[in-house]
């Protein structure tokens, strides 16, 4: 199809849509805001009156942004996050500090006048880091910094002393006969190829090594850059495979050990870990609302981040930042007396780091009424550095509306649209069910430098302004979505 | 003075100088290569024949650079440094690993045919890091990563538990009455303002705190950027002030403690350190030569880096890189059969980290014959990242010749000239005595990210090419200086 015929076609469709468009809640099964060309490409065709309606939010969006980045809320997001992390430290699922922080959040949300503030219980895996020590004993003595991976077991009492096999990839490991692996500690030293591709070494190291009789596995930390810090994270034991201890070591040590091994130096490690798993604990998702002027308990817009963190650093970045901008966005809208038609619901998920446990529980608990209850899901869990726009997951009609809304974010220089989102682990349960969902797109190039390490602190931000900008974008976007005359279109998925 | 009169003046002076110039060793007290204007500004006036002579080295410089960066030596500097650090680990002064590494260097230099390979003894301070542990016990429990500072004493057996006073500056500390400081642990949290300005907090924290009765001092690591790693370094106890334990903690923890303290949170730390000082040990400067075709034991060009390191990381950057490019530059010139008129002497200094101890001993041992023995000193100790040119310290005549030589480094894009050098701690003894001295100018913006931390590893370089380029510059520059028809001019300083 030529360019001209596309243009004509779109023009024609727009005429038809314009005549259908009306103000008020639309029936999404009739209305549509995009058109799929025979080539498969989607063309946006948002009706004029909806385009105008969205553009009409520019003044209120400007006011929200200005108050948060330059007005009375300037600096407050960073200060609140510093207070949270300084008061409670890291917020590991099932820890006392997380539960104290949840109590503090509940109290604080009530104080600032959020509505329907409550928690919802979640049963979560309970893993405790114990004493962890690793020492290179050959070719020379060196304490290796390590962090046991979430769910790892400990070593036998007194630790393990074993020779090392070091490999760069699972492929390389496959070629080594089991009799050579038996009784050894296997060190996996994958090259960084982005998080998604590399993290499989963290998830699968223990069981992969155990299948050939290894006594423990160590993994190069999953990060592109290091200054001598290990990075923890979750790992999974395969069913019916012997559980062996597994930990992350630093990039520097892992690559050195790989060089030593390839050079033919004898490498021996003394590993001692007392990590262990306990029966599930009860933890809580934390919820507060700015209830809608028209709809209170239906077509809710969820704005969220996870409140739990790993037990290293203080979880300021992952995901204190995402949780705090969600909480503050709604708090500031309330303080500005800017209340949308639909309810804005802050959810601070619990036990994300153990496998999106809190979010999954929430989905199970709310699934039966989902058609009525929810409209849109926002999540920030891939950094709160300078905002660029939104990562979106949803159908092409919803996408076209989101693109219109993003035009309002010019004062923040954050109008970028990307899809599909890769930053919404907790809301993925809902996007898989066809709900429109968006994640904060931000300049997070260095996110994995700090991720799951002692570097996850208030120092990841160069300036308080950065968090102000994220909160401003978050508040403005969520307000417009929640106040719009129509629900953002959803794709219906069978409810199983 | 107008621009025109300056130009006329310089032209006239050049005519006079040209008539004086000759090939061969010049008497520096008569000849000069720069002219000082009445304004104090120096203008270069290198005679035409010397300019031509220097330009004549372009072919050999190109060959040296090409062989090291693209030819048979490509990648060898990085590989040799990886081998050194993988075989011996960090090379702390007075440690067995440093002495083993020195033996290895001597053996290796002999094998590749360097001449007059030997070591010269040095008596050096002997400090040993012991068990070190710090735990925040209030407001919540957190293990604080720490590194005792070189020469620190330990705590009493069983450690210290004390309340904390946290300050940002010595000025702020001065205002706190001694009775409030007594019995406390003082945490100094200076903002990073460049190394020179900030490192005074590391050097002076213990004695400053002790004067007011503190029981220990902790210092924010001296770095502009952190991922949860502490940075060690030397510190000095003042005479007649009680010695108290002192350690560096991470930027993240230090800044958190300062916020807690200022917020009014009660902060308590449990500190235990078993560090201790022993009687001096004997260590060694390591020396090898490519002896000159004309002058063997006079007008020597020294090319150097320090071989010792701190006991954290592996000392690949500080100063394994500087030591290795010096060693390899001379080794590769020998292998290329490119032998200059004067002797090139590699010196791998020992015990730099304890206060340039090896370099000072060398100066004392060689001072009496210095006029005859030395011509020029090169040192690399501020990073071996992509080379930019040279940092120079010396008189204006020498400076003018150096600038001419640097023009030859265009193939490396490393023709930058800067003065005075701030990267030559070990050769400073000689530059203070009037000798011309240069340090490797390089793209070391991230040097202090890794400095004296576990991050000081082979991973600081993105590519092996970087070290090749440094070695190439080092070899080419030192060759030209050592082969030139004249000595680089020196300023005479009284021999006391």
CSV table of C-alpha atoms in Angstrom, one decimal, chain A residues 78 82-83 85-90 140 145 225-229 251-252 255-256 259-260 263 265 314 449-450 453-455 457-459, chain B residues 78 82-83 85-90 140 145 225-229 251-252 255-256 259-260 263 265 314 449-450 453-455 457-459:
chain,number,residue,atom,x,y,z
A,78,UNK,CA,14.3,12.4,48.0
A,82,UNK,CA,16.2,9.2,52.7
A,83,UNK,CA,14.1,9.2,55.9
A,85,UNK,CA,15.9,4.2,54.4
A,86,UNK,CA,17.7,5.9,57.2
A,87,UNK,CA,15.0,4.9,59.7
A,88,UNK,CA,14.6,1.3,58.7
A,89,UNK,CA,17.5,0.2,56.5
A,90,UNK,CA,16.9,-2.5,53.9
A,140,UNK,CA,47.3,-17.4,47.0
A,145,UNK,CA,33.5,-10.9,48.8
A,225,UNK,CA,30.4,-2.7,35.9
A,226,UNK,CA,31.9,-3.2,39.3
A,227,UNK,CA,34.0,-1.6,42.0
A,228,UNK,CA,34.5,-4.7,44.1
A,229,UNK,CA,30.9,-5.3,45.1
A,251,UNK,CA,33.2,-9.4,38.6
A,252,UNK,CA,36.9,-8.7,39.5
A,255,UNK,CA,37.2,-13.0,36.0
A,256,UNK,CA,40.5,-13.4,37.8
A,259,UNK,CA,42.0,-16.4,33.9
A,260,UNK,CA,43.8,-18.4,36.6
A,263,UNK,CA,46.3,-20.5,32.7
A,265,UNK,CA,47.0,-22.3,38.0
A,314,UNK,CA,19.2,0.0,51.8
A,449,UNK,CA,25.7,-1.0,38.5
A,450,UNK,CA,24.0,-0.7,41.9
A,453,UNK,CA,24.4,-4.6,45.9
A,454,UNK,CA,25.7,-2.4,48.8
A,455,UNK,CA,25.6,0.4,46.2
A,457,UNK,CA,21.7,3.7,48.4
A,458,UNK,CA,20.6,7.3,48.3
A,459,UNK,CA,23.8,8.0,46.5
B,78,UNK,CA,47.8,-6.2,29.6
B,82,UNK,CA,47.2,-9.9,34.3
B,83,UNK,CA,49.8,-12.6,34.8
B,85,UNK,CA,48.5,-9.8,39.4
B,86,UNK,CA,47.0,-13.3,39.0
B,87,UNK,CA,50.3,-15.0,40.1
B,88,UNK,CA,51.0,-12.8,43.2
B,89,UNK,CA,47.9,-10.8,44.1
B,90,UNK,CA,48.3,-7.4,45.8
B,140,UNK,CA,19.4,-0.4,63.4
B,145,UNK,CA,32.4,-2.3,55.3
B,225,UNK,CA,31.9,7.7,43.3
B,226,UNK,CA,31.1,4.5,45.1
B,227,UNK,CA,29.3,1.1,44.7
B,228,UNK,CA,29.6,0.1,48.3
B,229,UNK,CA,33.4,-0.2,48.5
B,251,UNK,CA,30.6,6.8,50.9
B,252,UNK,CA,27.1,5.4,51.2
B,255,UNK,CA,26.6,9.9,54.2
B,256,UNK,CA,23.8,7.9,55.8
B,259,UNK,CA,22.1,12.3,57.8
B,260,UNK,CA,21.0,10.2,60.8
B,263,UNK,CA,18.2,14.2,62.0
B,265,UNK,CA,18.8,9.7,65.4
B,314,UNK,CA,45.3,-6.5,43.3
B,449,UNK,CA,36.7,5.4,41.6
B,450,UNK,CA,39.0,2.4,42.0
B,453,UNK,CA,39.9,-0.3,46.8
B,454,UNK,CA,38.8,-3.8,45.9
B,455,UNK,CA,38.1,-2.3,42.5
B,457,UNK,CA,41.9,-4.9,39.3
B,458,UNK,CA,42.4,-5.8,35.6
B,459,UNK,CA,38.8,-4.7,35.1
